[in-house]
Coordinates of C-alpha atoms and ligand atoms in Angstrom, one line a residue:
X1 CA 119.3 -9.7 15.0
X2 CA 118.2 -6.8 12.9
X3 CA 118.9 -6.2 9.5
X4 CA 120.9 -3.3 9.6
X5 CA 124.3 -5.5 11.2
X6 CA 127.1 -4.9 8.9
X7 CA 128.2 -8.8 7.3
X8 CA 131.2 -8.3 10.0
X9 CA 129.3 -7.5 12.4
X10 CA 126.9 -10.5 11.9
X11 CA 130.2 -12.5 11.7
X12 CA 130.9 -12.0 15.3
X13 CA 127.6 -10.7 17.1
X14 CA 127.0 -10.7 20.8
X15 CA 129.4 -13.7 20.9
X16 CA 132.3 -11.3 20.4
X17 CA 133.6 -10.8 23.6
X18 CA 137.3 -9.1 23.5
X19 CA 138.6 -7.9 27.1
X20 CA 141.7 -6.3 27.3
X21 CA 143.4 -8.4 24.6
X22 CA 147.5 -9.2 24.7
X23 CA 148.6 -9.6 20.9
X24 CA 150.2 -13.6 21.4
X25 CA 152.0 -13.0 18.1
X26 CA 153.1 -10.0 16.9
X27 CA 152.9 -9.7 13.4
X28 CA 156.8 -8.3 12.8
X29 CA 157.9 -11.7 14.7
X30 CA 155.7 -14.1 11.6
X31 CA 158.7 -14.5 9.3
X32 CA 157.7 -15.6 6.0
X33 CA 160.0 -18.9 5.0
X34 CA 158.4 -19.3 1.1
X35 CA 158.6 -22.8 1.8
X36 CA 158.2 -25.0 -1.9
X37 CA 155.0 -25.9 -3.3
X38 CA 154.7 -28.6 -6.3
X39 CA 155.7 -28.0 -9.7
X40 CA 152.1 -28.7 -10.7
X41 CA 150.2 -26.5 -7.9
X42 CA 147.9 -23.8 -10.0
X43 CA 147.5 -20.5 -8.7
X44 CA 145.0 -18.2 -9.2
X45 CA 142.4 -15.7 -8.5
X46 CA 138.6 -15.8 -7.9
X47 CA 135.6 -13.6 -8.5
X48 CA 132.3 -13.5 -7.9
X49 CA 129.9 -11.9 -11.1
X50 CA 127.1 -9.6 -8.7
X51 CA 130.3 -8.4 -6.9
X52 CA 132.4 -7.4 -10.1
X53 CA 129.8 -7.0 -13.1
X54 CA 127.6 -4.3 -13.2
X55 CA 125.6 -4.0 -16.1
X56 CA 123.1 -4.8 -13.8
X57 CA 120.0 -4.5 -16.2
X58 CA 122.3 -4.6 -20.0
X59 CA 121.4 -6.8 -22.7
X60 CA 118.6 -8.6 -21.5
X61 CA 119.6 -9.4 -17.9
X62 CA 117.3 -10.1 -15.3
X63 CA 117.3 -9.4 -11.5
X64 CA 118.9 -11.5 -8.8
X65 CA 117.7 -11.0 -5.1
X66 CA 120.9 -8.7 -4.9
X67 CA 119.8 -6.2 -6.9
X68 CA 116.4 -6.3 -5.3
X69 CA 118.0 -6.3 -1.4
X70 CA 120.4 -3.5 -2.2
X71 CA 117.9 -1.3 -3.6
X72 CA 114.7 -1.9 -1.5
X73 CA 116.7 -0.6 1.8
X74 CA 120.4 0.3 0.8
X75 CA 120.9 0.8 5.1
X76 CA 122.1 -3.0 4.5
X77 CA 124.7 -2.7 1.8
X78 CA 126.5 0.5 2.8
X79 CA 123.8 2.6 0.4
X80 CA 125.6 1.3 -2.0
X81 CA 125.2 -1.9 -5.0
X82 CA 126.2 -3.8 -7.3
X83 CA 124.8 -1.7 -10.2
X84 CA 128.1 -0.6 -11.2
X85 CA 130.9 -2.2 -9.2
X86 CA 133.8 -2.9 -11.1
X87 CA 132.0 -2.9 -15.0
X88 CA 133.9 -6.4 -15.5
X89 CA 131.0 -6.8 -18.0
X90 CA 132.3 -4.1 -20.2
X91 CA 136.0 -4.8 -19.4
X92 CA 136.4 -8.4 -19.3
X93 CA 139.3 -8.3 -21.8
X94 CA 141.1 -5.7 -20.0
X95 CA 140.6 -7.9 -16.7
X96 CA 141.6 -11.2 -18.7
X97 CA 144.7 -9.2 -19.9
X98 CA 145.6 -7.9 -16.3
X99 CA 145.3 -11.5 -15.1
X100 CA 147.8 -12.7 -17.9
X101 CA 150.1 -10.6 -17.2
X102 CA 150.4 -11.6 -13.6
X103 CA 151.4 -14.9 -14.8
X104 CA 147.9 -16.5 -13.0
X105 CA 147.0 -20.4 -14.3
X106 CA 143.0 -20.6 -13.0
X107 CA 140.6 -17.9 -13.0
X108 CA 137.6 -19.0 -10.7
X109 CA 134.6 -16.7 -11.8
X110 CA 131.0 -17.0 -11.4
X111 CA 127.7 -17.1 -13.8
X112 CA 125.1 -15.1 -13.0
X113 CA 122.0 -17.0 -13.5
X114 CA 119.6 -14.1 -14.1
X115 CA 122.2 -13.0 -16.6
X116 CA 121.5 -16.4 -18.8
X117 CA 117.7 -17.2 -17.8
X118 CA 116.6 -13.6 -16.8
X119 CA 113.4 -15.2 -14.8
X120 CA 115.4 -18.1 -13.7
X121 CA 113.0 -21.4 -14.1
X122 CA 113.0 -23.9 -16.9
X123 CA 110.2 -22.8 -18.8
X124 CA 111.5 -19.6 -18.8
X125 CA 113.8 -18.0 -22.0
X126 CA 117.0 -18.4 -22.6
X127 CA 118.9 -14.9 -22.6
X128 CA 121.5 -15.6 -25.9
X129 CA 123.8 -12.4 -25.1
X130 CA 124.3 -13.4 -21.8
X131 CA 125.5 -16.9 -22.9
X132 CA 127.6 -15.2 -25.3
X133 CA 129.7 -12.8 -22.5
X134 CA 130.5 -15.9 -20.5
X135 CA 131.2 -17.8 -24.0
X136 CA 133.7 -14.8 -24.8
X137 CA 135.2 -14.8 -21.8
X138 CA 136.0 -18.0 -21.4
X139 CA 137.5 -18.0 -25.0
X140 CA 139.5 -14.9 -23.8
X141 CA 140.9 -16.8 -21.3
X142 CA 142.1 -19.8 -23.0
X143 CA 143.9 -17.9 -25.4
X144 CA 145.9 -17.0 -23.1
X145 CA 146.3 -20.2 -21.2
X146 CA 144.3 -18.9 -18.0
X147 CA 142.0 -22.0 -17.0
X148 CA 138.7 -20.9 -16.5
X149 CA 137.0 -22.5 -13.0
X150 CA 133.4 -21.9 -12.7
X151 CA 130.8 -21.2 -9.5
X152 CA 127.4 -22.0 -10.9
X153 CA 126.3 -20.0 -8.2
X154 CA 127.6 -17.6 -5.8
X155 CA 124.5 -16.3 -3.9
X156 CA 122.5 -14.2 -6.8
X157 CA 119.5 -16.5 -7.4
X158 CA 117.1 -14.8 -9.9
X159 CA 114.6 -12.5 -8.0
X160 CA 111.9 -14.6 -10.3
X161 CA 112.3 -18.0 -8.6
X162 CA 112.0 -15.8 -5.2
X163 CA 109.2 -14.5 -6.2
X164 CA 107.5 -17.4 -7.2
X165 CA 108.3 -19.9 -4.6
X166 CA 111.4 -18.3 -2.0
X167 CA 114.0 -20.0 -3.3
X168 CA 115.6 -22.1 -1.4
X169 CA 112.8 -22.6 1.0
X170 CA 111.1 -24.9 -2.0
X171 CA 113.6 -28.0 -1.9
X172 CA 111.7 -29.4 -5.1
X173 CA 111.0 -26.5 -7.5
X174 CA 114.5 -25.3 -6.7
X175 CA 116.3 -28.2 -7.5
X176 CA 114.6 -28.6 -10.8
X177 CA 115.3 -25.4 -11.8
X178 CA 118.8 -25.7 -10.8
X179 CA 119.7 -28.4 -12.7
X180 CA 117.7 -27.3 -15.6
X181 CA 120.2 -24.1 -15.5
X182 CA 123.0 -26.2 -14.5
X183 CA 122.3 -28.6 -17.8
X184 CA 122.5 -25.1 -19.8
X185 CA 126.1 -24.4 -18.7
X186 CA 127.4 -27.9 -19.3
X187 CA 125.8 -28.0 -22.6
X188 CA 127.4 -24.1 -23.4
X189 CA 130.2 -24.4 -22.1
X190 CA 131.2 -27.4 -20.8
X191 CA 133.1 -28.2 -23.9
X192 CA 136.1 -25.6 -22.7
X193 CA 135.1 -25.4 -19.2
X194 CA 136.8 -28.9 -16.7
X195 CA 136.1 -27.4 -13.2
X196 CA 132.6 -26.5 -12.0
X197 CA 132.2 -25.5 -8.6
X198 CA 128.1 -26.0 -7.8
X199 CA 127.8 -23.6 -4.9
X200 CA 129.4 -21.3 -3.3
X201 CA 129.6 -21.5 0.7
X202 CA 126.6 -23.4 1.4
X203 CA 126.4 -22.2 5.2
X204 CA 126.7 -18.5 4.4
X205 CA 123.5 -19.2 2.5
X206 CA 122.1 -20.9 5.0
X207 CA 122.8 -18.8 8.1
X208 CA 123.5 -15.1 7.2
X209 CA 121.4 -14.8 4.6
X210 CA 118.0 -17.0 6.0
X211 CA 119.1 -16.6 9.5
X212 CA 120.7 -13.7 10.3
X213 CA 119.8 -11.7 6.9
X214 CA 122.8 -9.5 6.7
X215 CA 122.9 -11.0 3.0
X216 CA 120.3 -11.4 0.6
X217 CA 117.2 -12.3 0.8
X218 CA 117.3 -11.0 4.6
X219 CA 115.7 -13.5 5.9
X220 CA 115.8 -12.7 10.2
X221 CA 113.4 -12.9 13.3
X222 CA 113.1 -9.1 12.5
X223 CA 111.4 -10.3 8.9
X224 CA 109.1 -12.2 10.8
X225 CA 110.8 -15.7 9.6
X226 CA 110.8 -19.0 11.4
X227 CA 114.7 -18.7 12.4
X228 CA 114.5 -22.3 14.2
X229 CA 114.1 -24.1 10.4
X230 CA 114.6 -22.1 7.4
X231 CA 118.2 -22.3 7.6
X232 CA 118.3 -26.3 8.2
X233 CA 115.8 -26.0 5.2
X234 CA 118.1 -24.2 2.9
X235 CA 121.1 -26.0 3.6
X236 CA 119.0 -29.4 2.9
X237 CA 117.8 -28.0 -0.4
X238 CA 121.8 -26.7 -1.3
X239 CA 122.5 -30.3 -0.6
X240 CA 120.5 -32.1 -2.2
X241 CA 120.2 -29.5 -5.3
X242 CA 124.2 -30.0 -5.6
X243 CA 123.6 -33.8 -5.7
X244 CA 121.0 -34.1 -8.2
X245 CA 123.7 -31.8 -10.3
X246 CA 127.1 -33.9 -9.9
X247 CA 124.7 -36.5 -10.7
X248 CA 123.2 -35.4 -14.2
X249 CA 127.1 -34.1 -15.1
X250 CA 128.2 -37.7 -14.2
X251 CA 125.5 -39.5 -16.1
X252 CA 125.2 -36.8 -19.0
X253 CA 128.8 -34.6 -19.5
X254 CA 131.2 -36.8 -18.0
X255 CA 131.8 -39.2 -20.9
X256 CA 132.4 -36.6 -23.0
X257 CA 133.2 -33.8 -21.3
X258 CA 135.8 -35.2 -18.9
X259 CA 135.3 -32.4 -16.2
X260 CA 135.8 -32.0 -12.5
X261 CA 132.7 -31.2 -10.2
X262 CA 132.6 -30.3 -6.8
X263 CA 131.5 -27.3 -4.4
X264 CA 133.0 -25.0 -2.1
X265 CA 132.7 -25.2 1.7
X266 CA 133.9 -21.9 3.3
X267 CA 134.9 -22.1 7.4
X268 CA 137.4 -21.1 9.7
X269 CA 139.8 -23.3 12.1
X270 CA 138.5 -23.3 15.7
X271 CA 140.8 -23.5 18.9
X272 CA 139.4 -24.0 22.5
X273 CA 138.7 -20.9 24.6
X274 CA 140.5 -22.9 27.0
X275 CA 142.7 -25.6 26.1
X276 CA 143.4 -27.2 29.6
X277 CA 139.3 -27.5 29.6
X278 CA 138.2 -30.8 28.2
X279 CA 134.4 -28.4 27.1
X280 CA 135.9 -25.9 25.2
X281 CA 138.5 -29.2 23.2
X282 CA 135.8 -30.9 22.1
X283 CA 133.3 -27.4 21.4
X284 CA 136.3 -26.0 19.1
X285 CA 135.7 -29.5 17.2
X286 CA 131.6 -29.3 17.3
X287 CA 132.1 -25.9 15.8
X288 CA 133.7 -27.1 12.9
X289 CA 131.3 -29.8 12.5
X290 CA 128.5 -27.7 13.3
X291 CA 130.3 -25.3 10.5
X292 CA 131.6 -27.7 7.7
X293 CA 130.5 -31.5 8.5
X294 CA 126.8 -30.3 7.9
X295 CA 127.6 -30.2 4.2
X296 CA 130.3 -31.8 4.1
X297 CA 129.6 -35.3 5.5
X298 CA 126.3 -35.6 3.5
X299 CA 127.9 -34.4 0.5
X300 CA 131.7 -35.6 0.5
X301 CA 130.3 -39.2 3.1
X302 CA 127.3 -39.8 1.6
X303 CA 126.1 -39.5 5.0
X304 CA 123.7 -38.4 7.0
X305 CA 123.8 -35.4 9.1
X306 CA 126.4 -35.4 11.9
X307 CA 125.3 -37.0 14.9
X308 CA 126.2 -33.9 17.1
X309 CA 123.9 -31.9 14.5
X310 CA 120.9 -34.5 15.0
X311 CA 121.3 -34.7 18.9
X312 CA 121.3 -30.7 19.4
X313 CA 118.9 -29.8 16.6
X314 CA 116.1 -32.6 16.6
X315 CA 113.3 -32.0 14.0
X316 CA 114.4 -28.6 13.1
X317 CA 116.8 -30.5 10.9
X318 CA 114.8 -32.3 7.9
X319 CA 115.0 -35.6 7.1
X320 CA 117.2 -37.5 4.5
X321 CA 114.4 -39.9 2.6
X322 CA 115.6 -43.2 1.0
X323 CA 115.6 -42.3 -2.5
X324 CA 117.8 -39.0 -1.3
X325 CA 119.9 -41.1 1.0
X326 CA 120.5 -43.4 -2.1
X327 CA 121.0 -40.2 -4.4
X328 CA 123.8 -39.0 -1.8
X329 CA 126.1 -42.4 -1.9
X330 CA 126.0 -42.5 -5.2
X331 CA 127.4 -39.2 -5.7
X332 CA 129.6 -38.6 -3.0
X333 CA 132.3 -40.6 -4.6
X334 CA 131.8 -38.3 -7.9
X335 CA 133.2 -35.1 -5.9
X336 CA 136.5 -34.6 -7.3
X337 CA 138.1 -32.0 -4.8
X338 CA 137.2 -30.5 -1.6
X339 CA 137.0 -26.4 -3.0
X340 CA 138.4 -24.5 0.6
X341 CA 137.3 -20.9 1.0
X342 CA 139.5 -20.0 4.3
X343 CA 140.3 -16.5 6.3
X344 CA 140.8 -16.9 9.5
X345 CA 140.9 -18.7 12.8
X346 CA 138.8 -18.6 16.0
X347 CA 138.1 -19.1 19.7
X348 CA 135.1 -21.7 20.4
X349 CA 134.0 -21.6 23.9
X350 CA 131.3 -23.7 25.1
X351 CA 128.3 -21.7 26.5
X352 CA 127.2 -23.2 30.4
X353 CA 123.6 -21.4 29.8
X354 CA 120.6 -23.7 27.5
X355 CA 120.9 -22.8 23.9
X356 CA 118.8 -20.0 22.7
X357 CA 115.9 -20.7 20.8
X358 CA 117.6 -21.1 17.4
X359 CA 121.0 -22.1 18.5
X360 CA 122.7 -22.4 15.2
X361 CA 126.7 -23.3 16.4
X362 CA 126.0 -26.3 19.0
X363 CA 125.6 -23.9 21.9
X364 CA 129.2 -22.0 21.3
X365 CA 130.3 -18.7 21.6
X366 CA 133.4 -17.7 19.5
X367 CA 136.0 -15.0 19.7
X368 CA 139.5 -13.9 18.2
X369 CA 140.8 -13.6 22.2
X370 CA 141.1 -16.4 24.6
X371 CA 140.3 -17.2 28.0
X372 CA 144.1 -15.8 29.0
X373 CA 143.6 -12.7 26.8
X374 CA 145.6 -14.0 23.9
X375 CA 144.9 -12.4 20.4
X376 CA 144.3 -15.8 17.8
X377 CA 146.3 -13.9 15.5
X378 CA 147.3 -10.0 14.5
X379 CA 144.0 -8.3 13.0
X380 CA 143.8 -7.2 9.2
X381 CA 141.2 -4.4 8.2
X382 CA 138.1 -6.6 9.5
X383 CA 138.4 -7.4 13.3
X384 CA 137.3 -11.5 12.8
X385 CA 140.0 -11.5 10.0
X386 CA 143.1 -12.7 11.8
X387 CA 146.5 -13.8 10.6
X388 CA 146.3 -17.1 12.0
X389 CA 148.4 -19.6 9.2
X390 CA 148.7 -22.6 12.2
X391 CA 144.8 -22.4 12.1
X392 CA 144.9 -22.6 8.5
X393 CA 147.3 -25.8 8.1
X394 CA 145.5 -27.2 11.0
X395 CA 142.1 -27.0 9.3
X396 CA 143.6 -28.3 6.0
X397 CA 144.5 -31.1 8.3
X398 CA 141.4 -31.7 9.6
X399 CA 139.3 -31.8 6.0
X400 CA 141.7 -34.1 4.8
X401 CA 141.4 -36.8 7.3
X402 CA 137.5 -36.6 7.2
X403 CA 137.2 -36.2 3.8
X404 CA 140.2 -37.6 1.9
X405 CA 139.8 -35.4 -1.2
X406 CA 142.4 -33.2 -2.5
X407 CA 142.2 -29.7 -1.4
X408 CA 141.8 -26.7 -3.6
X409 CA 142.3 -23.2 -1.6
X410 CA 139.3 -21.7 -3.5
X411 CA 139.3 -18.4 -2.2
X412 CA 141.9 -16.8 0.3
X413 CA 143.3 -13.1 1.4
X414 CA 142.3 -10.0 3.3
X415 CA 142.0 -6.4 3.3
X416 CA 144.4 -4.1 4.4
X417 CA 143.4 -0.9 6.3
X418 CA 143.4 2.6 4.3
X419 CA 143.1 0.8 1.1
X420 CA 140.8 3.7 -0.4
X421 CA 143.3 5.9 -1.2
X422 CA 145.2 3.9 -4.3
X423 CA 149.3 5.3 -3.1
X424 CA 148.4 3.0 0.3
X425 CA 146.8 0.3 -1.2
X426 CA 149.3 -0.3 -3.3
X427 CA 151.8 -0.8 -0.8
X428 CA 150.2 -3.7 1.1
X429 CA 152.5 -5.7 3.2
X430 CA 150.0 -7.0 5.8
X431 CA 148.1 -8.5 2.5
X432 CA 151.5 -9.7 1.5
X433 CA 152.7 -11.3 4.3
X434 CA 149.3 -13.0 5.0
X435 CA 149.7 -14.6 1.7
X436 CA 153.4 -15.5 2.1
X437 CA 153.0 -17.2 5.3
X438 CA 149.6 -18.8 4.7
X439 CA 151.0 -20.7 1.6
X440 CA 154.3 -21.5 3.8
X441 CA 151.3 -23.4 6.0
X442 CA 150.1 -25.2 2.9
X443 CA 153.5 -26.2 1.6
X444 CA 153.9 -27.8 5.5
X445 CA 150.0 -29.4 5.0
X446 CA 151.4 -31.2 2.1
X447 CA 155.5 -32.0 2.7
X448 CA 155.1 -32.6 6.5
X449 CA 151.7 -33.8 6.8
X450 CA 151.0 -35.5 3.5
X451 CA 147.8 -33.3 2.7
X452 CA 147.1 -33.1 -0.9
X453 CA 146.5 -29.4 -2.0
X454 CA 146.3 -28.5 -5.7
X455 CA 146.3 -25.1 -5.9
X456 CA 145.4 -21.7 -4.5
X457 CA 143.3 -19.0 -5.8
X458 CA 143.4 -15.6 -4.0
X459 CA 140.1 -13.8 -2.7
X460 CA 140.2 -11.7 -4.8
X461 CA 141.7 -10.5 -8.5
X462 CA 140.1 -6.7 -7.6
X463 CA 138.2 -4.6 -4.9
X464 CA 135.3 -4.8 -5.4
X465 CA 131.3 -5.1 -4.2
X466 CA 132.0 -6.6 -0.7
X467 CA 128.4 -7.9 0.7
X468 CA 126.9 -5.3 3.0
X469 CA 129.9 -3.6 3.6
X470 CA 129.7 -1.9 0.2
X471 CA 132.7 -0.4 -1.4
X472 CA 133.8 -0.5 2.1
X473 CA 136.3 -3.7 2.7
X474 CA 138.8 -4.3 -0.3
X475 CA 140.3 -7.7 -1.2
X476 CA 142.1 -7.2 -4.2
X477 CA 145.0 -8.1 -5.4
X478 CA 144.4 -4.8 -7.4
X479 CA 143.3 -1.9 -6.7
X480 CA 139.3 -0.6 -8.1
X481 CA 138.9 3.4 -8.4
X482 CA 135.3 3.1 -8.2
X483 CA 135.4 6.6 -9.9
X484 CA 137.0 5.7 -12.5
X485 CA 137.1 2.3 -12.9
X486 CA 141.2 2.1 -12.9
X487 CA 142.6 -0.7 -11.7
X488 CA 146.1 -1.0 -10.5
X489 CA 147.9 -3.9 -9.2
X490 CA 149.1 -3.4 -5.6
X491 CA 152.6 -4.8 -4.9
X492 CA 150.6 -8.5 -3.5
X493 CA 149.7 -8.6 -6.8
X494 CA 153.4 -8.9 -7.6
X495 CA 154.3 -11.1 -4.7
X496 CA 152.2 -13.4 -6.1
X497 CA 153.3 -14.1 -9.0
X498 CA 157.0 -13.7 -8.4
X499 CA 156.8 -16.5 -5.1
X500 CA 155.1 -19.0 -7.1
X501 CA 157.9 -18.5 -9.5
X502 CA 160.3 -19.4 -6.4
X503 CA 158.6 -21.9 -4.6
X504 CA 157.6 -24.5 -7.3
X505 CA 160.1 -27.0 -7.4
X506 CA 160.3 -30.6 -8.1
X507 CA 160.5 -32.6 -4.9
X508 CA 164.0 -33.5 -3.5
Ligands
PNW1 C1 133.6 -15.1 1.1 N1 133.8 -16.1 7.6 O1 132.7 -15.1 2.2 C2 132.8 -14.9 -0.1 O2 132.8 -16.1 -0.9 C3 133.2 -13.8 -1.0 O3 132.2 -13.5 -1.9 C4 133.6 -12.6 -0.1 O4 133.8 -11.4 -0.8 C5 134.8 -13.0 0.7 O5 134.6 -14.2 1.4 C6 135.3 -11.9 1.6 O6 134.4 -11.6 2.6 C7 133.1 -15.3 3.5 O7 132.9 -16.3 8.3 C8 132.1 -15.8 4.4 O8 135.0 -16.1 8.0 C9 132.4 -16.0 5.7 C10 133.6 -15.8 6.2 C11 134.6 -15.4 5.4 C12 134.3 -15.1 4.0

């Protein structure tokens, strides 16, 4: 695949095979019920720091491999970056004030490691007015009774630890410098901070960004990299880097500190191509696993990889060593909640011809249209972004009886078309209803089903840098003029905070 693919198109590819669809469910005839959640669910909204921060270079920050992949061929992000995007880092207290006055309990943000070790590594300095913006921040929020949830990292490793040994693709250097730099947030701020989320969608790491390389570093046949491994190799080193993490919090911060650890596993709900067809029942589930069991079972189990993973893939998928295997019982139990990023549902059909050379889904195509032509779900602004809440309370289902954790929604939402122009954005109904009836299909999860969700934080508080679709795709609750830098809250913005007002009620 070459590197110019938009993100969405990546999403989808050649395995995107739409003919003539019938929308099944029109989206007028989805009737929002605002079904009760409990009095104690949180709600709240995420971030991520390369897509809201700017001050790319200011006050001693280094650079991630963001800022190096959006400059070095801007083609791949829309000509545009991160440079700017919403200045958060000169704003944060207008942002923390915007959030308060939507009422919002969590705010899930991210660090940006460059930010706090410019050159990343453990002999490296220690930037001091970085640590003090995330310090500031986080005070900013507890004044005003916003829980602060923090991603150590979502997807802007230092360009110095590529540099000196790719990354990722070094299990052991990376893990020591991640834990170094994970050490250095616990001991800054782990005194105010009681919810650390390690990583940030492991497989997106993995595949679109050493596989694919729509996302930074670009890794893809086209770079001349071994597809076949370096994505297994990345995940393994995500893994076991997110291990060796929980652990030192347990053994060192816990005591004291009294926190929550965990990491976020993003993936959508699959439903057979076919579902009279026995092949495309059991690839809709071998997607998932393919998808979410190859973190989580390690991770959440203790486990090795999935057996369906270790049949397909062979030797292309490392090893587990004793001492790791030992490392990975002892912490699964130490993962406090299962962090959910979820959009959308999809089609899994099982392909009849041999797997291509570095088969990555279990030999599956997928699709938002079915065998019989019907639509999974009423599109959004993004064509693989369906409104599919069945999907949703389905997959909630299905993480809860592998894992038995309780369920935060981490990140959820989508954009809405003509969102550019701020007198449409603001009037967003699709975004609206897609929130209202997703959390009507987490209120089933947990009074019909008996899932345990916590609480919900919507992707995301304001447009912003989306990936390598620029400026291009907006999720937020509130609307960026990336002229000049106004926000304004768009009426989901108000939805939100006026259902959870409504729908959190003691149990009858
Ligand atoms: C998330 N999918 O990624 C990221 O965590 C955010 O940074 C991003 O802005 C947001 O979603 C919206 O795109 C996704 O395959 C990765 O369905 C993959 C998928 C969805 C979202």
């Amino acid at each position: 695949m070459s590197s110019t693919v938009s993100y969405e198109a990546a999403m989808f590819s050649a395995n995107d095979f739409v003919s003539d669809p019938c929308p099944s469910n029109p989206l007028d005839q989805m009737v929002v019920e605002e079904l009760r959640l409990p009095p104690t669910f949180a709600w709240g909204t995420a971030t991520a720091a390369y897509q809201i921060e700017g001050g790319t270079s200011q006050d001693g920050k280094g650079p991630s491999i963001w800022d190096i992949f959006s400059h070095i061929e801007p083609s791949r992000t829309n000509g545009e970056n991160g440079d700017i995007a919403c200045d958060h880092y000169n704003r944060a207290a207008e942002d923390v004030e915007l959030m308060s006055s939507l009422g919002v309990d969590v705010y899930r943000f991210s660090i940006s490691w460059p930010r706090i070790i410019p050159l990343g590594g453990r002999n490296d300095p220690i930037n001091e007015k970085g640590i003090a913006f995330y310090n500031n921040l986080i005070d900013q929020l507890l004044d005003r009774d916003i829980e602060p949830v923090v991603t150590l990292y979502h997807w802007d490793v230092p360009q110095g630890l590529y540099d000196r040994y790719k990354a990722f693709l070094n299990t052991a250097e990376f893990q020591a410098d991640f834990i170094h730099y994970a050490r250095l947030c616990f001991t800054r701020f782990g005194d105010r901070v009681k919810k650390w989320v390690t990583f940030n969608e492991p497989y997106i790491i993995s595949i679109f960004a050493h596989l694919n390389g729509t996302l930074a570093p670009g890794h893809c046949v086209a770079e001349g990299t071994d597809t076949t491994t370096e994505p297994w190799r990345v995940g393994h080193t995500l893994i076991l880097s997110h291990a060796a993490v929980v652990d030192m919090y347990t053994t060192e911060f816990h005591y004291s500190q009294k926190g929550d650890i965990s990491i976020v596993l993003n993936g959508s709900f699959y439903e057979p191509w076919d579902a009279t067809d026995k092949v495309h029942r059991d690839a809709a589930e071998r997607r998932m696993v393919f998808y979410i069991g190859w973190f989580g079972d390690p991770i959440f189990l203790g486990q090795d990889y999935p057996s369906e993973m270790r049949a397909a893939l062979g030797s292309r998928l490392p090893a587990f060593t004793d001492k790791e295997r030992r490392l990975l019982s002892r912490t699964a139990p130490n993962n406090a909640f299962y962090g959910m990023n979820h959009y959308s549902t999809k089609y899994a059909r099982t392909l009849s011809e041999p797997p291509a050379g570095d088969d990555w889904t279990g030999n599956i195509a997928e699709s938002s249209v079915n065998k019989f032509g019907q639509e999974v779900g009423p599109v959004t602004a993004v064509n693989w972004l369906r409104v599919a809440p069945d999907g949703f309370r389905k997959l909630l289902n299905w993480v809860w009886q592998r894992y038995h954790l309780p369920v935060i929604v981490t990140e959820n939402g989508c954009p809405c078309p003509g969102e550019t122009d701020v007198q449409i954005a603001v009037d967003d109904k699709l975004r609206e209803k897609y929130i209202g009836l997703y959390l009507d299909a987490i209120s089933r999860a947990i009074y019909e089903d008996g899932v345990q969700v916590t609480g919900y934080y919507a992707w995301t508080l304001m447009d912003n840098f989306e990936w390598s679709a620029g400026y291009g795709s907006r999720f937020g609750i509130v609307h960026t003029d990336f002229d000049t830098l106004k926000r304004t809250p768009k009426n989901s913005a108000y939805y939100l905070k006026a259902t959870f007002a409504r729908r959190r009620q003691p149990a009858t």
